[in-house]
Short mmCIF file of C-alpha atoms in Angstrom, two decimals:
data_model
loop_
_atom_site.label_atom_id
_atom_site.label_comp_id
_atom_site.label_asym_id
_atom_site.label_seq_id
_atom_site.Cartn_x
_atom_site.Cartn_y
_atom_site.Cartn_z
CA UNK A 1 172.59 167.71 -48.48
CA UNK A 2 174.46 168.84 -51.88
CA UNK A 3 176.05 171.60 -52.94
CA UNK A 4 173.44 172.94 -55.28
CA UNK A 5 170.69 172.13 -52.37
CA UNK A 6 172.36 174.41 -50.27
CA UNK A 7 172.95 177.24 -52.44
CA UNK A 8 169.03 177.50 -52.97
CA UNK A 9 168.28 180.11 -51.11
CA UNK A 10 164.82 180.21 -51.76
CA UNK A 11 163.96 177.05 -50.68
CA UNK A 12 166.20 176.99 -47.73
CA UNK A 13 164.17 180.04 -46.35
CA UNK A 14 160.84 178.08 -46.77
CA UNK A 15 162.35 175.21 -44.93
CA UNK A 16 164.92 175.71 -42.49
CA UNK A 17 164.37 179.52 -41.34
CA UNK A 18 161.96 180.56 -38.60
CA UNK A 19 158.33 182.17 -39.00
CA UNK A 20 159.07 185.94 -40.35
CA UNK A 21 161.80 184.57 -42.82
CA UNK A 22 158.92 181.84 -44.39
CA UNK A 23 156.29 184.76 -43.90
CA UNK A 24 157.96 186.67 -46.68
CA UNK A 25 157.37 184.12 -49.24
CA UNK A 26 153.84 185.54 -49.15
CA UNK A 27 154.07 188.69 -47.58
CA UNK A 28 154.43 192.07 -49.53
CA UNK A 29 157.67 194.28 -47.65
CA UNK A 30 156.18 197.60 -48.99
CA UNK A 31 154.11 198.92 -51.44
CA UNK A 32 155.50 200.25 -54.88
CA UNK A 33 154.61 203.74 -56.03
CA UNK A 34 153.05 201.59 -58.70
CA UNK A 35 150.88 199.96 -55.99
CA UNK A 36 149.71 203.30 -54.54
CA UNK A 37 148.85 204.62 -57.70
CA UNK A 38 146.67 201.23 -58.45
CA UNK A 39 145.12 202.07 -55.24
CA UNK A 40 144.20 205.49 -55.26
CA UNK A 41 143.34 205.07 -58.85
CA UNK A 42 140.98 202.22 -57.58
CA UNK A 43 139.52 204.23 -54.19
CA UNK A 44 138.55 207.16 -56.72
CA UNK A 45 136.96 205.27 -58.65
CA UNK A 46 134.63 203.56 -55.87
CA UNK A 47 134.39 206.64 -53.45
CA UNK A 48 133.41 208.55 -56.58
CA UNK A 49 130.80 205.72 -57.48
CA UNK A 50 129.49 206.28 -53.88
CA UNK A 51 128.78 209.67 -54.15
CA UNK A 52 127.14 209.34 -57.34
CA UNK A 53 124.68 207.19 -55.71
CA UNK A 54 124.03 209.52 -53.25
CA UNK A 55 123.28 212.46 -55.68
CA UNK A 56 121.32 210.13 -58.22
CA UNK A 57 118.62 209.04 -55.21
CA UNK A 58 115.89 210.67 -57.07
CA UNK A 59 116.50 208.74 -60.09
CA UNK A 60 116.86 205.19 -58.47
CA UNK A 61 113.71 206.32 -56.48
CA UNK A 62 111.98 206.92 -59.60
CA UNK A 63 113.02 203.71 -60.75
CA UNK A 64 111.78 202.31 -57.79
CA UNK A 65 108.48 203.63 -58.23
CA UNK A 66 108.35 202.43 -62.27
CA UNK A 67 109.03 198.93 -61.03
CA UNK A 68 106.95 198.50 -57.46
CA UNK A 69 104.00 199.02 -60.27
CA UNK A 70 104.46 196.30 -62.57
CA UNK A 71 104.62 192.02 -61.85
CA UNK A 72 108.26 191.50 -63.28
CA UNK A 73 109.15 195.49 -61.24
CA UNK A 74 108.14 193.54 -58.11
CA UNK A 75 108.93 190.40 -58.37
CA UNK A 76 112.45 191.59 -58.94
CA UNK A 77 112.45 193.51 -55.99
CA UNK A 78 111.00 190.73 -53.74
CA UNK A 79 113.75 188.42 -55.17
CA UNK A 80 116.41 190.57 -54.74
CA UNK A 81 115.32 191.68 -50.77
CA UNK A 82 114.79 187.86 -49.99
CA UNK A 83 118.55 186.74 -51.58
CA UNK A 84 120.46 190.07 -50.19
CA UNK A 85 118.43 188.99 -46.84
CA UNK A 86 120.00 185.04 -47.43
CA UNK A 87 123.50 186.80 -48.24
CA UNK A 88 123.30 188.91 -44.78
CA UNK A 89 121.98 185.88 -42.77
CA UNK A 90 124.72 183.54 -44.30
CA UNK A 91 127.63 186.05 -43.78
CA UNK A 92 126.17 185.97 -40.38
CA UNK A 93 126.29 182.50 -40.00
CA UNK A 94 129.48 181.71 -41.03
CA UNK A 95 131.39 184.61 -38.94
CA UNK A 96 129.54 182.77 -35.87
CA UNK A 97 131.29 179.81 -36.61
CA UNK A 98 134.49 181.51 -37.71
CA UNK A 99 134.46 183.05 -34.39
CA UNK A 100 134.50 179.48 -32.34
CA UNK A 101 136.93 177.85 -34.98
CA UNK A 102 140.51 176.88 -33.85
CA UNK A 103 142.81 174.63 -35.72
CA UNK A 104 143.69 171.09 -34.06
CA UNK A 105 147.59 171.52 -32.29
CA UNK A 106 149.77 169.41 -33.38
CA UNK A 107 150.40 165.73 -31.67
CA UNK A 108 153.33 164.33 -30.15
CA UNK A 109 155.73 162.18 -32.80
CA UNK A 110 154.52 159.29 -31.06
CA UNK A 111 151.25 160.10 -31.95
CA UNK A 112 151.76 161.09 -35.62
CA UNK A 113 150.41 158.81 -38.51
CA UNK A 114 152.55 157.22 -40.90
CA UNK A 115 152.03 159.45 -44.13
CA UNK A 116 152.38 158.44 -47.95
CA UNK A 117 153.47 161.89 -49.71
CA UNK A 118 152.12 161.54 -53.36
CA UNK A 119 153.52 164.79 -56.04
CA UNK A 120 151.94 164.62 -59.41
CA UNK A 121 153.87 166.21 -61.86
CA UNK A 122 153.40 167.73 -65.08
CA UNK A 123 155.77 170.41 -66.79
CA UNK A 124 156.46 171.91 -63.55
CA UNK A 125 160.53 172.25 -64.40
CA UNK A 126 162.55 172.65 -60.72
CA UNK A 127 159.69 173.79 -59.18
CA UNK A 128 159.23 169.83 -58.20
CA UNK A 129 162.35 169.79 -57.18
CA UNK A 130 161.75 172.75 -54.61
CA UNK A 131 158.44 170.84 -53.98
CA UNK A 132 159.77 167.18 -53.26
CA UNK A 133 162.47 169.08 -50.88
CA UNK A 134 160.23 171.42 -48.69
CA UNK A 135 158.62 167.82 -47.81
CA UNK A 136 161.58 166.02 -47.03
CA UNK A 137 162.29 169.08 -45.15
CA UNK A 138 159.43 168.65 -42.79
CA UNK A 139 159.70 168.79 -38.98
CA UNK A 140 158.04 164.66 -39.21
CA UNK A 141 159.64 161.65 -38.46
CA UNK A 142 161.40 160.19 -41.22
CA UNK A 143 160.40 156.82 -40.71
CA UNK A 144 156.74 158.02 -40.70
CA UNK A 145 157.07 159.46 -44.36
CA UNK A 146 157.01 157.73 -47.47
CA UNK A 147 157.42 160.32 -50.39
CA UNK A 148 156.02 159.34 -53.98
CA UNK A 149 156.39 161.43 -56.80
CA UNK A 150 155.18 160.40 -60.54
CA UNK A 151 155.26 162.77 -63.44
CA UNK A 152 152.39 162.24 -66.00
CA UNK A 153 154.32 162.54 -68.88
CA UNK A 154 155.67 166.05 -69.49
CA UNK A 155 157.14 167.39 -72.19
CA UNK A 156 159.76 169.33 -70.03
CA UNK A 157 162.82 168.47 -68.12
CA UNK A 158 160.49 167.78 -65.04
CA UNK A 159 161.91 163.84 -64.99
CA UNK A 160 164.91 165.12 -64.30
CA UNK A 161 164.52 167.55 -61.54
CA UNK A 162 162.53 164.73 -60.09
CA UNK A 163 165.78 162.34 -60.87
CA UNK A 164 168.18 165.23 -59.02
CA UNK A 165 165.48 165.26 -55.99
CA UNK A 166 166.03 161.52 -55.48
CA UNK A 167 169.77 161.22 -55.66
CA UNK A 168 170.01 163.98 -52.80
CA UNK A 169 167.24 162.24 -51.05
CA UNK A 170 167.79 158.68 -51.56
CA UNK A 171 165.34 156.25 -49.94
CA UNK A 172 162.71 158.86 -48.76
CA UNK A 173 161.47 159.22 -52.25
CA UNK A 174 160.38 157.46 -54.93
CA UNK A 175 159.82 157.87 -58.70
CA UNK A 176 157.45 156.91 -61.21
CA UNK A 177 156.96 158.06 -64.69
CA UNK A 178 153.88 157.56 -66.75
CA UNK A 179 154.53 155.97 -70.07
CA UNK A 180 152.02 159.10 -71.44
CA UNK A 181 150.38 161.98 -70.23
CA UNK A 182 146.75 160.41 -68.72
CA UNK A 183 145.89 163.42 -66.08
CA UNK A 184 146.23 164.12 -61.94
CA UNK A 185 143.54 162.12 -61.75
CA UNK A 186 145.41 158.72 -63.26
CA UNK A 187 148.86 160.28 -61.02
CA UNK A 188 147.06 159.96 -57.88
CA UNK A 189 145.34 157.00 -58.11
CA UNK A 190 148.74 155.44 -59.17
CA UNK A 191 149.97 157.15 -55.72
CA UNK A 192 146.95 155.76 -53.72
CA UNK A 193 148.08 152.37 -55.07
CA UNK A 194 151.66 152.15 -54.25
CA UNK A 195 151.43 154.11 -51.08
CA UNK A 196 151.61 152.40 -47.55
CA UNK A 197 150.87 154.64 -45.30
CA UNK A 198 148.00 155.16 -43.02
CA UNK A 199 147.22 158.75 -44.40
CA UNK A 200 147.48 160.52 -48.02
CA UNK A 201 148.46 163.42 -48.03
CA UNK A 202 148.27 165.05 -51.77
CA UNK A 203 150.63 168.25 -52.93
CA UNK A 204 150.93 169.62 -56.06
CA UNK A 205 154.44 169.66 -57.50
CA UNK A 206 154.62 173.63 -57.64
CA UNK A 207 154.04 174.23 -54.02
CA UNK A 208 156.12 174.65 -50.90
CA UNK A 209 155.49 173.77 -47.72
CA UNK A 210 156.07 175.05 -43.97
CA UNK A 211 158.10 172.80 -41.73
CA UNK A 212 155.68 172.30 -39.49
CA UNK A 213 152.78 171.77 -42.39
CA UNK A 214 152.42 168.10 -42.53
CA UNK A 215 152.37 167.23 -38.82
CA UNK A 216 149.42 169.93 -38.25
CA UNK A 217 147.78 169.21 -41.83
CA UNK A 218 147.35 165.19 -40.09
CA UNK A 219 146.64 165.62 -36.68
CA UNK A 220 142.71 165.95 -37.15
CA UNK A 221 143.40 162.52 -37.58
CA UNK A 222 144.46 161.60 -34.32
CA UNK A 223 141.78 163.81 -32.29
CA UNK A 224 138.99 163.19 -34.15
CA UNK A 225 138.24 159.08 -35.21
CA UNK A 226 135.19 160.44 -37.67
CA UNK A 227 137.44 162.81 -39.29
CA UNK A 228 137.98 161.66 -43.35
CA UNK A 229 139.89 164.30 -45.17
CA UNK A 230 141.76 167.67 -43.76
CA UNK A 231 141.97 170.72 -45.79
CA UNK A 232 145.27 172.31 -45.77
CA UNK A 233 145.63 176.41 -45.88
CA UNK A 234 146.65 177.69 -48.99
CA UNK A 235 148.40 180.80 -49.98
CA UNK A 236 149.88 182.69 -52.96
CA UNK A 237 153.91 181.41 -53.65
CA UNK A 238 154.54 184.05 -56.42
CA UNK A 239 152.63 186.71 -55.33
CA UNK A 240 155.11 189.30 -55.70
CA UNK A 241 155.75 188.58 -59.45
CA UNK A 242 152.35 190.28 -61.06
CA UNK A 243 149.29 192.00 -59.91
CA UNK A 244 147.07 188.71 -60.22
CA UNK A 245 148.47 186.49 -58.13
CA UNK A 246 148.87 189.54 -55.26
CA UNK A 247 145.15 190.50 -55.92
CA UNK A 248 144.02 186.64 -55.21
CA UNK A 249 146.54 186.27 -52.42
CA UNK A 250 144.07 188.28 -50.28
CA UNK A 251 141.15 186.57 -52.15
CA UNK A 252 142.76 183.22 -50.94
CA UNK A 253 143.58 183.91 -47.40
CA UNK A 254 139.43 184.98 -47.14
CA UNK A 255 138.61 182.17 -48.77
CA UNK A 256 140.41 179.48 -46.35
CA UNK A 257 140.78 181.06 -43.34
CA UNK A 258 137.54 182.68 -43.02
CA UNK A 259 134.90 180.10 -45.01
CA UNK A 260 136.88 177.40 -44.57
CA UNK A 261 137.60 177.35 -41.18
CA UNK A 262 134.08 178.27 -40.65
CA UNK A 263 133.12 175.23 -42.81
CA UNK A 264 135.11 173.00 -40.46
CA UNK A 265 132.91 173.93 -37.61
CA UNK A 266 130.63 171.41 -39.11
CA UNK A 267 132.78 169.03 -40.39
CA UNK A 268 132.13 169.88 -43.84
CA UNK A 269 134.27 171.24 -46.03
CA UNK A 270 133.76 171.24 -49.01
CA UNK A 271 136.77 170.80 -51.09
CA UNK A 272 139.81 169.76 -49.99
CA UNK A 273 142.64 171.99 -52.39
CA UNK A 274 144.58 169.92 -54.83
CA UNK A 275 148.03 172.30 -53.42
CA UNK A 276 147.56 170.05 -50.36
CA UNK A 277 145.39 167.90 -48.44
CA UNK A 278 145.10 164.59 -46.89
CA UNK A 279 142.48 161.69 -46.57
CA UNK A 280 142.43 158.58 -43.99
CA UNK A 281 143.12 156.03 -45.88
CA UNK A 282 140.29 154.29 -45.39
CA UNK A 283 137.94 156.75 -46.85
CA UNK A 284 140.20 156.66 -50.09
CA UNK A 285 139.87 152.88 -50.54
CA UNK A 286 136.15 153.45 -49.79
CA UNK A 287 135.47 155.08 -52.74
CA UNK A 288 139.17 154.90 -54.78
CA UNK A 289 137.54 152.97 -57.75
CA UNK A 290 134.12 155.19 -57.83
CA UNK A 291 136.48 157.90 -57.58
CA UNK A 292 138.43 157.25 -60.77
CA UNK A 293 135.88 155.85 -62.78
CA UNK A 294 133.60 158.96 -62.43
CA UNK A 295 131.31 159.81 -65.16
CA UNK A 296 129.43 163.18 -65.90
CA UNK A 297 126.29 163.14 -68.52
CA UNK A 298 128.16 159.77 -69.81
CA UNK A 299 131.61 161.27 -69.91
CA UNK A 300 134.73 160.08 -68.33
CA UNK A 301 135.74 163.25 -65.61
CA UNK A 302 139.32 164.23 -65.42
CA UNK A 303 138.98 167.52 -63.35
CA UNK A 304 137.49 168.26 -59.81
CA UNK A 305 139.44 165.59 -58.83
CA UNK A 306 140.19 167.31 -55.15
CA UNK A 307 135.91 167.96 -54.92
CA UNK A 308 134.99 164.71 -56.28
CA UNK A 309 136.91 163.22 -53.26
CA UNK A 310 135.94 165.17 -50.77
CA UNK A 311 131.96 164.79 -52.00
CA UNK A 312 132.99 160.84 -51.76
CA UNK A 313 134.04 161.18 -48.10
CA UNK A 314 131.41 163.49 -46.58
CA UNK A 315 129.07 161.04 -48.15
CA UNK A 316 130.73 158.02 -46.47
CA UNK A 317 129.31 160.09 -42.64
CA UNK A 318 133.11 161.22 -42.10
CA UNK A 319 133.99 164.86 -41.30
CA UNK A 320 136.44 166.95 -43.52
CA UNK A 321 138.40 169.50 -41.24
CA UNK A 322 140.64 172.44 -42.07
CA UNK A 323 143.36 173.56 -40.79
CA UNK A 324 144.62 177.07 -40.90
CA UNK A 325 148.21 176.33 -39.45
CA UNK A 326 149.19 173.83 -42.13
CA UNK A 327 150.43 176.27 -44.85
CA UNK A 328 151.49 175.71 -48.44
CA UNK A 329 152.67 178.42 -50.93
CA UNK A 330 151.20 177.37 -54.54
CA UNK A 331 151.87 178.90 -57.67
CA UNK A 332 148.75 180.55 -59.62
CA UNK A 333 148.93 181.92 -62.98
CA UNK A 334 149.99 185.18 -63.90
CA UNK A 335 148.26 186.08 -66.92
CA UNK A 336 144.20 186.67 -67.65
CA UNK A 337 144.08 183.88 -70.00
CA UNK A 338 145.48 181.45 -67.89
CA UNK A 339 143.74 182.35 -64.92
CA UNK A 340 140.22 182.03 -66.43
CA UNK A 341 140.57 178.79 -67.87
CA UNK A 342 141.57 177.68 -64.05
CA UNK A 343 138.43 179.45 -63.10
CA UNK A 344 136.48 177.43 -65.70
CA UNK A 345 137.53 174.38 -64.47
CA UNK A 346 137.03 175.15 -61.24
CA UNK A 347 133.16 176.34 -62.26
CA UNK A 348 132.96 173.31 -64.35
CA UNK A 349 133.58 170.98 -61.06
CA UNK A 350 131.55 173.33 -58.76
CA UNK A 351 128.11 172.47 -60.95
CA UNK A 352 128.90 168.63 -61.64
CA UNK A 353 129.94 168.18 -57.39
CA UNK A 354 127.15 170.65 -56.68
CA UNK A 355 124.76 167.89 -58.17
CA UNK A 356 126.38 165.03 -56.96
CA UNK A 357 126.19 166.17 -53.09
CA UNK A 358 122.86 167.19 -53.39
CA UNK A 359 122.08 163.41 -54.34
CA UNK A 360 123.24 162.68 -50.59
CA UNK A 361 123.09 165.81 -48.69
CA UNK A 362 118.71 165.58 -48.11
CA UNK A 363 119.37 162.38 -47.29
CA UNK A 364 120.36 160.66 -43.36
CA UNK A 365 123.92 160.37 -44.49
CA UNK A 366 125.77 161.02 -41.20
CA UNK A 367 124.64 161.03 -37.28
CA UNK A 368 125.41 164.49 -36.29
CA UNK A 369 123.25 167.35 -37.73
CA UNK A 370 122.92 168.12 -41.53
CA UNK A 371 121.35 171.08 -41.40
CA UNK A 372 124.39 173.37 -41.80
CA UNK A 373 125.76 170.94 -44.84
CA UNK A 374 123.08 171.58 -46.46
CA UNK A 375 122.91 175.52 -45.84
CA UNK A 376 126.33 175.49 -47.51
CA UNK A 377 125.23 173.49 -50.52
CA UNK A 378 122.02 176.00 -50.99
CA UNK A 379 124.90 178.77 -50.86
CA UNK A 380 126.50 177.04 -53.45
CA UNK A 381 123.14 176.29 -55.79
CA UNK A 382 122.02 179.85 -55.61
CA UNK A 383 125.27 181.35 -57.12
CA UNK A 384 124.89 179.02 -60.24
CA UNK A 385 120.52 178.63 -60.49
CA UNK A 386 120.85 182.99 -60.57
CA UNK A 387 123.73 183.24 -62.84
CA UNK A 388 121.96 183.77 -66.14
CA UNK A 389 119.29 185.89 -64.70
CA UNK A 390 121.59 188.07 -62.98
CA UNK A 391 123.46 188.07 -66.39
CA UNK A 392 120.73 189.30 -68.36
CA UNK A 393 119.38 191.93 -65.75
CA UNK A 394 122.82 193.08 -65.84
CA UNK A 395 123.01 193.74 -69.78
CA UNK A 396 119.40 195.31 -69.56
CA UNK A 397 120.51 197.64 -67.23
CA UNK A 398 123.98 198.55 -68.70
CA UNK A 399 121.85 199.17 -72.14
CA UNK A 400 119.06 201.02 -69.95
CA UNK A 401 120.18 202.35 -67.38
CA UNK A 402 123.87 202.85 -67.80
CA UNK A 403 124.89 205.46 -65.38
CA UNK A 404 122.84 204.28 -62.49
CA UNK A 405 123.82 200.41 -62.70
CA UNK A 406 128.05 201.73 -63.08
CA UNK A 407 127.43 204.03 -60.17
CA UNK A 408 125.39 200.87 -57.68
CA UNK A 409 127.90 198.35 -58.58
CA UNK A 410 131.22 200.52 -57.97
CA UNK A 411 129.20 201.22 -54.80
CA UNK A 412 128.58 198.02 -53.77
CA UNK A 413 132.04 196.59 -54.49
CA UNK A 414 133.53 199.47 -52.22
CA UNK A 415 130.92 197.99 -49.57
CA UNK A 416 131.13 194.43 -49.48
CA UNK A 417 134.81 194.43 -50.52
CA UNK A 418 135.75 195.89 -46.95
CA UNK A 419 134.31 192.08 -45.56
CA UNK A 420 137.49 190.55 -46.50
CA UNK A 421 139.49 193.23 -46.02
CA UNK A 422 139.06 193.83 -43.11
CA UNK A 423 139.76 190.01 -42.44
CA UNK A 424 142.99 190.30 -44.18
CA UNK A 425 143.81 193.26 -42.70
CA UNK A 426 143.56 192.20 -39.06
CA UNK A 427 145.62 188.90 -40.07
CA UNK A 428 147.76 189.93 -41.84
CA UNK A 429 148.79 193.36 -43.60
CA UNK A 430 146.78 196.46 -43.83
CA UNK A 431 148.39 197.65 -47.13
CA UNK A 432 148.02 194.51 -48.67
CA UNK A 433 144.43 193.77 -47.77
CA UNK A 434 143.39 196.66 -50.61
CA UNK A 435 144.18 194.29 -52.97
CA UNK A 436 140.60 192.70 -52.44
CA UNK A 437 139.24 195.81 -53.93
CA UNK A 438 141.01 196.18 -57.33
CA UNK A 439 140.23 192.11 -57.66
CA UNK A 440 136.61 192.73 -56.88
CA UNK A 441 136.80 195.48 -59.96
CA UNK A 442 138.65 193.06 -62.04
CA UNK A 443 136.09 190.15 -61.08
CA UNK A 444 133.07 191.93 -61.83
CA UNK A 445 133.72 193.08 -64.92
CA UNK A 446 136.31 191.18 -66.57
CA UNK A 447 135.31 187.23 -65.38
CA UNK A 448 131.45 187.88 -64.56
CA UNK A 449 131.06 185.80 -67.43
CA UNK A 450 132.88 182.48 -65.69
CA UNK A 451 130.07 180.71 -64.07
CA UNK A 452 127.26 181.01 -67.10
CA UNK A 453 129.80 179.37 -69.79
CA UNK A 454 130.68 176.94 -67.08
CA UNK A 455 127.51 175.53 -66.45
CA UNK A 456 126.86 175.81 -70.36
CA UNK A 457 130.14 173.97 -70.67
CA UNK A 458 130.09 171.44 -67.66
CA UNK A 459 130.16 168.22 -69.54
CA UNK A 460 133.41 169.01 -71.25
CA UNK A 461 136.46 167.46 -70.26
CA UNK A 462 140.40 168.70 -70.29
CA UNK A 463 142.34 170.16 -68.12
CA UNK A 464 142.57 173.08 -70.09
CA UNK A 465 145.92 174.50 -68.63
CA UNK A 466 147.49 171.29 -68.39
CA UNK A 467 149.21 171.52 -71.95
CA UNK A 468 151.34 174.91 -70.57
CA UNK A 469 154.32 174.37 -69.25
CA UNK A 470 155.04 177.01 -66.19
CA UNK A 471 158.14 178.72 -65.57
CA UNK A 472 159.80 178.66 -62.39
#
């Protein structure tokens, strides 16, 4: 270990410390007077909302009344009863099976595949420094590791960092460097093809892992001969920095822990996170060449590469698994901009894999049952088949009914907010779990617009963040 390894405190608390000192990577000490204000600013605002629904009942009763007379007036009602009755049932449904979930222990050593590591790298600066040594920090037999990290061209001093990590690390890693920038997609195949191992596991080169990550992302594995691909658990590494990334550190946490590991239940999640994951290796050479060669409306892909592969393995028959005790701490963006352009891409990938499995998923692809695959995918199709009505019958109202639509959303964002806090609030912090209600204000009125200019958009290609180098 070097001098200038030691002296990194950061990353020595994310690797060698116990539980509460990695815990406050991602965990929020107190709240700011800033934060309180943001709250009670925010609780006004919806408890206010609530109230004004309460004293405007004649007028959405009258409005109830104009409609329940017309076609369109009830049609609109009967659609809306039947999809918040769909909502209900599948909120139901999934905390049933979040309720029998439990992540797979991990296995002896003995028992523990022999891993291939593979970091793609682009413009990530030191942070793939801190990445490549969190790994080699990992409670996992050495000799069961092989690390491979390639950066993809950057424009940065990434090659360098990733030069540094391998002269303190020697033999456990190695090194590649794209001649030019060709995309993740291009990095990890080149990582599929060197590596020797049993297992991929994927990371991204600006996240950090737990010690104990790697052996409990891969034991699925080892308990479970149908399993294809484990999800790992990601949180929020620089959530402390701005109020995005602590607003979707909550959002995250519901997200995994709670659909996720209900999604596991029946061997089917459906994406495996590009921050970390891991694939038998024999499902990857399945379907490696498919994979990289994918085409959408006659256009080469280079995103969804982490839902393309999972699509590929659930249609091979093989489970995908989470697990919630394999954590890694990923960096998200900081800034609006930045953040919906991620969103878009991860829209864009949503409606090209939401196609794709629904070429397999009505068909006998697996033994067990499919019926709760295919719930999930329906899930899935009604967010983007209503996203342009639900656009436009949100601009009539705003234009007609102003007052009354304000006052019903506010309401309903205090109501169904409290679902995932709640969650987060029994897991983890109570203070931190209100976060889930400013992001559902910022959400609905600020990115509403994601998922229509996605699936206006999907055929377009680019990364679309890829060309901004991050700061560590």
């Amino acid at each position: 270990m070097t001098k200038s390894l030691a002296m990194d405190t950061d990353l020595n608390s994310a690797q060698t410390s116990p539980r509460p000192s990695f815990s406050k990577l991602f965990s929020i000490k107190s709240l700011s007077s800033r934060d309180v204000l943001i709250f009670t600013a925010t609780f006004i605002l919806l408890v206010g909302a609530l109230m004004t629904v309460i004293q405007l009942q004649p007028a959405f009763e009258q409005l109830h009344l104009e409609r329940i007379n017309t076609f369109w007036g009830r049609l609109l009602i009967y659609v809306s009863i039947g999809l918040l009755a769909f909502k209900i049932g599948f909120l139901s449904f999934i905390f049933f099976l979040r309720l029998k979930y439990r992540p797979v222990q991990s296995v002896s050593n003995e028992k523990l595949p022999v891993l291939t590591v593979i970091v793609p790298a682009y413009n990530e600066g030191q942070l793939v420094w801190k990445t490549l040594h969190s790994l080699a920090g990992s409670h996992y037999p050495e000799h069961k590791v092989q690390i491979i990290s390639i950066d993809d061209g950057s424009q940065d001093d990434t090659w360098a960092w990733m030069q540094k990590a391998k002269r303190e690390l020697g033999d456990r890693l190695s090194i590649f460097q794209q001649p030019k920038n060709k995309g993740k997609r291009h990095a990890l195949y080149r990582g599929f093809k060197l590596g020797t191992g049993d297992v991929f596991v994927t990371v991204d080169s600006d996240s950090i892992v737990k010690t104990d990550t790697l052996r409990n992302l891969v034991s699925p594995f080892i308990v479970d001969s149908k399993c294809g691909a484990v999800a790992g658990n990601v949180r929020v590494l620089n959530n402390e920095k701005a109020i995005i990334p602590r607003m979707l550190n909550v959002s995250f946490a519901f997200s995994f822990e709670f659909i996720r590991s209900a999604q596991s239940q029946l061997g089917s999640v459906l994406c495996t996170p590009g921050a970390l994951a891991a694939y038998r290796k024999e499902a990857v050479l399945n379907c490696l060449e498919n994979w990289m060669h994918q085409t959408f409306m006659g256009k080469t892909t280079d995103i969804g590469e982490d839902r393309a592969m999972t699509n590929m393995i659930l249609k091979q028959g093989m489970h995908v698994r989470f697990q919630s005790n394999a954590v890694v701490l990923t960096n998200i963006p900081e800034r609006y901009k930045n953040l919906y352009k991620m969103f878009i891409r991860w829209e864009r990938s949503n409606v090209r894999e939401n196609i794709k499995m629904s070429k397999f998923a009505f068909t006998n692809y697996r033994e067990e049952s499919k019926v709760g695959p295919r719930i999930l995918l329906l899930n899935q199709w009604i967010k983007v088949i209503f996203a342009y009505p639900f656009m436009i019958l949100m601009l009539i109202f705003i234009v007609l009914y102003p007052l009354l639509f304000i006052s019903s959303t506010l309401a309903s964002i205090l109501i169904f907010s409290s679902i995932p806090a709640l969650f987060y609030a029994k897991s983890y912090n109570v203070g931190e779990s209100l976060w889930i209600y400013c992001y559902s204000l910022f959400y609905t009125f600020s990115l509403f617009w994601i998922t229509p200019y996605a699936i206006a958009t999907a055929s377009r290609r680019g990364w679309l963040t890829r060309d901004l180098p991050k700061k560590v």
